[in-house]
Amino acid sequence: MGLFSTTSASHPAPKISSDGAPIAPDRTQRAKCWEGRDAYFQCLDKNGIMDSLTEKDKAEKSCAREGRQFEGNCASSWVTYFKKRRVMEYQRNQTLERLRAEGAKEMPGELGPGALGQKP
Amino acid sequence: MSRPLVPSRRLLSTFSQCLKHDKTQSLTSQCRQLTTLRTLSQTCLNIRPVQNGGRSEGPRYFSTSSSRTYKTVQEQRSRYRSGPFSWRAGLLFLSSGAALVFYFRYEKARMERKRVAEATKGVGRPKVGGTFELVDQKGDIFTDGDMKGKYSLVYFGFSHCPDICPEELDKMSQMLDLVAAHPSASSKPPLLPIFITCDPARDTPAVLAAYLSEFHPSLIGLTGTWDQIKDVCKKYRVYFSTPSNVKKGEDYLVDHSIYFYLMDPEGDFVEAIGRQHSPEQAAGIILGHVGDWKRK
């Protein structure tokens, strides 16, 4: 999806497996990354910022510390993904609410939070 | 409504006794004059003790049509009052009704599962799955032939996946434990959990081994060349977007479909399990299909 970017300098280089490929983040690394993400998004919420990619300067000014923590614990592709997903989920919820307000009926078997048209 | 109808047979026989055996003409005419069953029964019943008293000399007053005789008037009266209904009959009625309802529900669910399972069988059906040859996390060759004779749960993902794959793999582990813990599990074809990577450039067998070791021990991780992966994804109708020419050390994400594919022992697609299913629901779906297979 065109999320190519170089690995963040602050993010520790991944371990290399026996056949020379970088090992994916393990459970503890993932948990740490998610923690950083949640703290960052909490800060964005507090400052009324939804899209930290388009409102980059504002986010940088208000949540610099949380932002660095977030980027330090996650691969940069994950950072971009989470930031985009936050916006996407917000828009989806807005759409659902608007539809509900218009009196749309919910179909049985509603799709889960990570359903169609989402990143992995 | 049915109450006066059922004891009428017995009453009639008593009535016929009155007519046949009583030497006194007055009684016969008395019986004939009766119009309603209720008064008939009362009159005839009142007469019986007199008949019994004279049993030793006279002809025996047995009813030929009635198999049951009552020792006392009270017994017969109470039997008349309760009619054909007793707690035993009621219980039988209720239990057979409940059993029928249960059976029909069960059969309906089974037919529904059969419909889902056979939607992909036969000619002219969309084909999901097919032949492939990949490498597992130990470096051994794994083909679709290794899936034959077992139900398998196939998931496509990649180890550098930010959140959904690890969540789904944890869910898969729960599903596997739930299915294995089911009392009937040992007698059924075993369930083979398979993880196929959509990111063959980074997911080498060693990377998959390290990644999957944090999930379920029975998970089989498969990888291959980009073309092999592209081929198997196409056969499973899985959409993914790994760039084919990734440079070493590059950081990227893979966009892919996120469904579990339940495949039957013949290698045919049965049902897809998605994000909306809880591990319990998913295990229920799997156990339902696996249970059906045994009967075939």
PDB file of C-alpha atoms in Angstrom, chain B residues 142 145-154 172 175-182 184-194 216 218-220 261-267 270 286-287 289-291 293-294:
ATOM      1  CA  PHE B 142       4.523 -29.296   2.640  1.00  0.00           C
ATOM      2  CA  GLY B 145      -1.504 -33.760  -0.061  1.00  0.00           C
ATOM      3  CA  ASP B 146      -0.475 -33.362   3.565  1.00  0.00           C
ATOM      4  CA  MET B 147      -3.858 -31.802   4.246  1.00  0.00           C
ATOM      5  CA  LYS B 148      -5.832 -34.792   2.940  1.00  0.00           C
ATOM      6  CA  GLY B 149      -7.733 -36.849   5.493  1.00  0.00           C
ATOM      7  CA  LYS B 150      -7.863 -34.002   7.976  1.00  0.00           C
ATOM      8  CA  TYR B 151      -9.877 -30.883   8.442  1.00  0.00           C
ATOM      9  CA  SER B 152      -7.617 -27.875   8.214  1.00  0.00           C
ATOM     10  CA  LEU B 153      -7.938 -24.270   9.226  1.00  0.00           C
ATOM     11  CA  VAL B 154      -5.979 -22.067   6.838  1.00  0.00           C
ATOM     12  CA  MET B 172      -6.916 -19.375  16.340  1.00  0.00           C
ATOM     13  CA  MET B 175     -10.244 -22.132  18.744  1.00  0.00           C
ATOM     14  CA  LEU B 176      -7.796 -25.036  18.498  1.00  0.00           C
ATOM     15  CA  ASP B 177      -7.820 -25.566  22.250  1.00  0.00           C
ATOM     16  CA  LEU B 178     -11.616 -25.419  22.354  1.00  0.00           C
ATOM     17  CA  VAL B 179     -11.920 -27.935  19.531  1.00  0.00           C
ATOM     18  CA  ALA B 180      -9.302 -30.229  21.095  1.00  0.00           C
ATOM     19  CA  ALA B 181     -10.969 -29.986  24.511  1.00  0.00           C
ATOM     20  CA  HIS B 182     -14.312 -31.113  23.128  1.00  0.00           C
ATOM     21  CA  SER B 184     -15.710 -35.983  20.897  1.00  0.00           C
ATOM     22  CA  ALA B 185     -12.452 -34.550  19.544  1.00  0.00           C
ATOM     23  CA  SER B 186     -10.377 -37.722  19.784  1.00  0.00           C
ATOM     24  CA  SER B 187     -12.718 -39.713  17.560  1.00  0.00           C
ATOM     25  CA  LYS B 188     -12.795 -37.123  14.795  1.00  0.00           C
ATOM     26  CA  PRO B 189     -10.363 -36.290  12.035  1.00  0.00           C
ATOM     27  CA  PRO B 190      -7.708 -34.031  13.595  1.00  0.00           C
ATOM     28  CA  LEU B 191      -7.711 -30.342  12.819  1.00  0.00           C
ATOM     29  CA  LEU B 192      -4.627 -29.014  11.055  1.00  0.00           C
ATOM     30  CA  PRO B 193      -3.892 -25.325  11.690  1.00  0.00           C
ATOM     31  CA  ILE B 194      -2.003 -23.746   8.814  1.00  0.00           C
ATOM     32  CA  HIS B 216      -0.012 -22.508  19.265  1.00  0.00           C
ATOM     33  CA  SER B 218       0.568 -27.254  16.496  1.00  0.00           C
ATOM     34  CA  LEU B 219       0.604 -24.333  14.034  1.00  0.00           C
ATOM     35  CA  ILE B 220       2.210 -25.070  10.692  1.00  0.00           C
ATOM     36  CA  TYR B 261     -10.634 -21.051   5.674  1.00  0.00           C
ATOM     37  CA  LEU B 262     -12.053 -24.323   6.977  1.00  0.00           C
ATOM     38  CA  MET B 263     -11.108 -27.069   4.505  1.00  0.00           C
ATOM     39  CA  ASP B 264     -12.543 -30.591   4.642  1.00  0.00           C
ATOM     40  CA  PRO B 265     -10.526 -33.864   4.495  1.00  0.00           C
ATOM     41  CA  GLU B 266     -10.941 -33.960   0.703  1.00  0.00           C
ATOM     42  CA  GLY B 267      -9.354 -30.538   0.380  1.00  0.00           C
ATOM     43  CA  VAL B 270     -16.230 -25.633   3.772  1.00  0.00           C
ATOM     44  CA  ILE B 286     -15.710 -26.238  13.211  1.00  0.00           C
ATOM     45  CA  LEU B 287     -17.049 -28.920  15.563  1.00  0.00           C
ATOM     46  CA  HIS B 289     -18.750 -29.641  10.372  1.00  0.00           C
ATOM     47  CA  VAL B 290     -16.232 -32.102  11.776  1.00  0.00           C
ATOM     48  CA  GLY B 291     -19.068 -33.973  13.514  1.00  0.00           C
ATOM     49  CA  TRP B 293     -18.067 -35.741   8.483  1.00  0.00           C
ATOM     50  CA  LYS B 294     -18.038 -38.810  10.720  1.00  0.00           C
TER      51      LYS B 294
END
